[in-house]
Amino acid sequence: MMNDLSDTTFLEDMHTPGVYVKRDLNILRGEGAILFDINENAYIDCVGGQGTCNVGHTHPAVMKTMREQMYDLMICPEIFHNHQRAFFSNKLSDAAPGMMTRVYLCNSGTEAAEAALKFARFSTKRTNIIAAMRGFHGRTFGSLSATWNKNYRQPFEPLVPGFSHVAYNNLEKLDSAINDETAAVILEVVQGEGGVHPGTTEYLQGARQLCRERGALLIIDEVQTGFGRTGKLFACEHHELEPDILVLGKSIAAGIPMGAVLLGPRVDDLTPGLHGSTFGGNPLACAVGRTVLQIMETEMLPQRAAEQGAYVLQRIQAIQSPLVREVRGKGLIIGIEIKQKVAPYLAALKDRGVLALPAGMTVIRLLPPLVITPLQIEKVLEALEEVLQ
Ligand SMILES: *Cc1c(COP(=O)(O)O)cnc(C)c1O
């Protein structure tokens, strides 16, 4: 019976839109930090659904919530009230850095970034957006305009006017870029897709200060760093950073598509009809989002990410290999920059039962579910040591 499914690899390829680079692996199911392919081979999942399943695959509490909510209600447009949306917005707002009481809900990271950019323009009555080199904020026109990688941008130009990019972790460059036409600066706390580059406290706090002085808003994109990934619930907490707008997605609802934008006091009141989303704030995603925040607390996932991440980072940094240029990370987002293209190394890891991501051409990126066990971590480290030597 399992063998029948191998045909689905070809069937899928027959219908590919052609925009994805696909690996020769057909995944059937997942459990915690483990994925099984159609032949029942097990892999330790350091792709983590591209950072969407910090609580792990098929978490029992998530499944229970989904089962219960499914029977009540799955969709409820924002023209009506719903208690799941109310509870989730309240819990998320409480957990967020600073005083961010207003919550806009949508269905993905790019939608959240898109909304954040629109809200910033509306609130400041200014048009210009400053983003960072190596930054990534999504693939729709607005968020793509804030994204740096020219391979994503160039085929779709002209993009949205008013966007510029300055070097990351360089306060002087940011200082000379922000002026009285700047609506917002959009930054990641740790640049994820751009190669795992953590921002410094001095830089992020400085950005906040400059934005305040010049009437611009600071948008922090925590789509990848949020929900425990870096060792705190939100990476902002490492730097006591209070953004004006916080952009969330990926692990917010354990893999159920969801995004969110939180608004701080410097953002003016938005007006009815200004923006919206049909699926945004649906009760199913909201119910799961609540459960995710609960799991973060009860299983102490941010603390686990901090401890395990520090251990993994130190172990990888200790690997003596002429191949390795630099190892960077914070909590359980880890980047290993090597002196060659990463594709063959990702394949070699897969052969040893470990799935990992690239970040650009030369960085191996690890985004395991935060529930990964110490034993699984040892196996990942063994595979890395073998492959990198
Ligand atoms: C993944 C990502 C996005 C885009 O999220 P999608 O859900 O793929 O649209 C935006 N910002 C950051 C920092 C991301 O890592």
mmCIF file with all atom_site columns, N, CA and C and ligand atoms in Angstrom, residues 108-111 113 136-139 188 193 221-224 250, ligand 1:
data_model
loop_
_atom_site.group_PDB
_atom_site.id
_atom_site.type_symbol
_atom_site.label_atom_id
_atom_site.label_alt_id
_atom_site.label_comp_id
_atom_site.label_asym_id
_atom_site.label_entity_id
_atom_site.label_seq_id
_atom_site.pdbx_PDB_ins_code
_atom_site.Cartn_x
_atom_site.Cartn_y
_atom_site.Cartn_z
_atom_site.occupancy
_atom_site.B_iso_or_equiv
_atom_site.pdbx_formal_charge
_atom_site.auth_seq_id
_atom_site.auth_comp_id
_atom_site.auth_asym_id
_atom_site.auth_atom_id
_atom_site.pdbx_PDB_model_num
ATOM   1  N N  . SER A 1 108 ? -0.840 34.690 6.732  1.00 0.00 ? 108 SER A N  1
ATOM   2  C CA . SER A 1 108 ? 0.545  34.327 6.395  1.00 0.00 ? 108 SER A CA 1
ATOM   3  C C  . SER A 1 108 ? 1.466  35.477 6.783  1.00 0.00 ? 108 SER A C  1
ATOM   4  N N  . GLY A 1 109 ? 2.767  35.198 6.704  1.00 0.00 ? 109 GLY A N  1
ATOM   5  C CA . GLY A 1 109 ? 3.763  36.211 7.039  1.00 0.00 ? 109 GLY A CA 1
ATOM   6  C C  . GLY A 1 109 ? 3.753  37.379 6.070  1.00 0.00 ? 109 GLY A C  1
ATOM   7  N N  . THR A 1 110 ? 3.679  37.073 4.790  1.00 0.00 ? 110 THR A N  1
ATOM   8  C CA . THR A 1 110 ? 3.714  38.153 3.805  1.00 0.00 ? 110 THR A CA 1
ATOM   9  C C  . THR A 1 110 ? 2.492  39.054 3.932  1.00 0.00 ? 110 THR A C  1
ATOM   10 N N  . GLU A 1 111 ? 1.350  38.468 4.242  1.00 0.00 ? 111 GLU A N  1
ATOM   11 C CA . GLU A 1 111 ? 0.143  39.280 4.444  1.00 0.00 ? 111 GLU A CA 1
ATOM   12 C C  . GLU A 1 111 ? 0.288  40.187 5.658  1.00 0.00 ? 111 GLU A C  1
ATOM   13 N N  . ALA A 1 113 ? 3.188  41.345 6.854  1.00 0.00 ? 113 ALA A N  1
ATOM   14 C CA . ALA A 1 113 ? 4.132  42.404 6.492  1.00 0.00 ? 113 ALA A CA 1
ATOM   15 C C  . ALA A 1 113 ? 3.443  43.446 5.611  1.00 0.00 ? 113 ALA A C  1
ATOM   16 N N  . PHE A 1 136 ? 14.391 39.812 4.716  1.00 0.00 ? 136 PHE A N  1
ATOM   17 C CA . PHE A 1 136 ? 13.334 39.075 4.005  1.00 0.00 ? 136 PHE A CA 1
ATOM   18 C C  . PHE A 1 136 ? 12.002 39.334 4.701  1.00 0.00 ? 136 PHE A C  1
ATOM   19 N N  . HIS A 1 137 ? 10.989 39.731 3.914  1.00 0.00 ? 137 HIS A N  1
ATOM   20 C CA . HIS A 1 137 ? 9.686  40.019 4.518  1.00 0.00 ? 137 HIS A CA 1
ATOM   21 C C  . HIS A 1 137 ? 8.523  39.394 3.756  1.00 0.00 ? 137 HIS A C  1
ATOM   22 N N  . GLY A 1 138 ? 8.815  38.623 2.694  1.00 0.00 ? 138 GLY A N  1
ATOM   23 C CA . GLY A 1 138 ? 7.749  37.959 1.969  1.00 0.00 ? 138 GLY A CA 1
ATOM   24 C C  . GLY A 1 138 ? 7.827  38.202 0.475  1.00 0.00 ? 138 GLY A C  1
ATOM   25 N N  . ARG A 1 139 ? 6.815  37.693 -0.239 1.00 0.00 ? 139 ARG A N  1
ATOM   26 C CA . ARG A 1 139 ? 6.891  37.617 -1.702 1.00 0.00 ? 139 ARG A CA 1
ATOM   27 C C  . ARG A 1 139 ? 5.759  38.330 -2.434 1.00 0.00 ? 139 ARG A C  1
ATOM   28 N N  . GLU A 1 188 ? 14.268 42.706 10.812 1.00 0.00 ? 188 GLU A N  1
ATOM   29 C CA . GLU A 1 188 ? 14.177 41.462 11.579 1.00 0.00 ? 188 GLU A CA 1
ATOM   30 C C  . GLU A 1 188 ? 15.117 41.573 12.778 1.00 0.00 ? 188 GLU A C  1
ATOM   31 N N  . GLU A 1 193 ? 16.166 34.302 6.521  1.00 0.00 ? 193 GLU A N  1
ATOM   32 C CA . GLU A 1 193 ? 16.444 33.886 5.135  1.00 0.00 ? 193 GLU A CA 1
ATOM   33 C C  . GLU A 1 193 ? 17.770 34.457 4.655  1.00 0.00 ? 193 GLU A C  1
ATOM   34 N N  . ASP A 1 221 ? 9.791  42.586 12.206 1.00 0.00 ? 221 ASP A N  1
ATOM   35 C CA . ASP A 1 221 ? 9.265  41.367 11.595 1.00 0.00 ? 221 ASP A CA 1
ATOM   36 C C  . ASP A 1 221 ? 9.793  40.168 12.374 1.00 0.00 ? 221 ASP A C  1
ATOM   37 N N  . GLU A 1 222 ? 8.920  39.576 13.191 1.00 0.00 ? 222 GLU A N  1
ATOM   38 C CA . GLU A 1 222 ? 9.289  38.385 13.972 1.00 0.00 ? 222 GLU A CA 1
ATOM   39 C C  . GLU A 1 222 ? 8.592  37.138 13.438 1.00 0.00 ? 222 GLU A C  1
ATOM   40 N N  . VAL A 1 223 ? 8.322  37.144 12.135 1.00 0.00 ? 223 VAL A N  1
ATOM   41 C CA . VAL A 1 223 ? 7.658  35.980 11.538 1.00 0.00 ? 223 VAL A CA 1
ATOM   42 C C  . VAL A 1 223 ? 8.475  34.710 11.804 1.00 0.00 ? 223 VAL A C  1
ATOM   43 N N  . GLN A 1 224 ? 9.794  34.820 11.661 1.00 0.00 ? 224 GLN A N  1
ATOM   44 C CA . GLN A 1 224 ? 10.645 33.645 11.855 1.00 0.00 ? 224 GLN A CA 1
ATOM   45 C C  . GLN A 1 224 ? 11.197 33.527 13.276 1.00 0.00 ? 224 GLN A C  1
ATOM   46 N N  . LYS A 1 250 ? 4.322  32.302 10.631 1.00 0.00 ? 250 LYS A N  1
ATOM   47 C CA . LYS A 1 250 ? 4.965  30.988 10.775 1.00 0.00 ? 250 LYS A CA 1
ATOM   48 C C  . LYS A 1 250 ? 4.437  30.154 11.943 1.00 0.00 ? 250 LYS A C  1
HETATM 49 C C1 . LIG B 2 .   ? 8.928  33.464 6.134  1.00 0.00 ? 1   LIG B C1 1
HETATM 50 C C2 . LIG B 2 .   ? 9.012  34.908 6.406  1.00 0.00 ? 1   LIG B C2 1
HETATM 51 C C3 . LIG B 2 .   ? 8.068  35.811 5.884  1.00 0.00 ? 1   LIG B C3 1
HETATM 52 C C4 . LIG B 2 .   ? 6.994  35.399 4.899  1.00 0.00 ? 1   LIG B C4 1
HETATM 53 O O1 . LIG B 2 .   ? 6.094  34.496 5.443  1.00 0.00 ? 1   LIG B O1 1
HETATM 54 P P1 . LIG B 2 .   ? 5.102  33.678 4.475  1.00 0.00 ? 1   LIG B P1 1
HETATM 55 O O2 . LIG B 2 .   ? 4.133  33.036 5.408  1.00 0.00 ? 1   LIG B O2 1
HETATM 56 O O3 . LIG B 2 .   ? 5.945  32.707 3.707  1.00 0.00 ? 1   LIG B O3 1
HETATM 57 O O4 . LIG B 2 .   ? 4.463  34.669 3.573  1.00 0.00 ? 1   LIG B O4 1
HETATM 58 C C5 . LIG B 2 .   ? 8.167  37.140 6.249  1.00 0.00 ? 1   LIG B C5 1
HETATM 59 N N1 . LIG B 2 .   ? 9.137  37.563 7.092  1.00 0.00 ? 1   LIG B N1 1
HETATM 60 C C6 . LIG B 2 .   ? 10.060 36.733 7.597  1.00 0.00 ? 1   LIG B C6 1
HETATM 61 C C7 . LIG B 2 .   ? 11.093 37.261 8.532  1.00 0.00 ? 1   LIG B C7 1
HETATM 62 C C8 . LIG B 2 .   ? 10.045 35.377 7.276  1.00 0.00 ? 1   LIG B C8 1
HETATM 63 O O5 . LIG B 2 .   ? 10.971 34.549 7.765  1.00 0.00 ? 1   LIG B O5 1
#
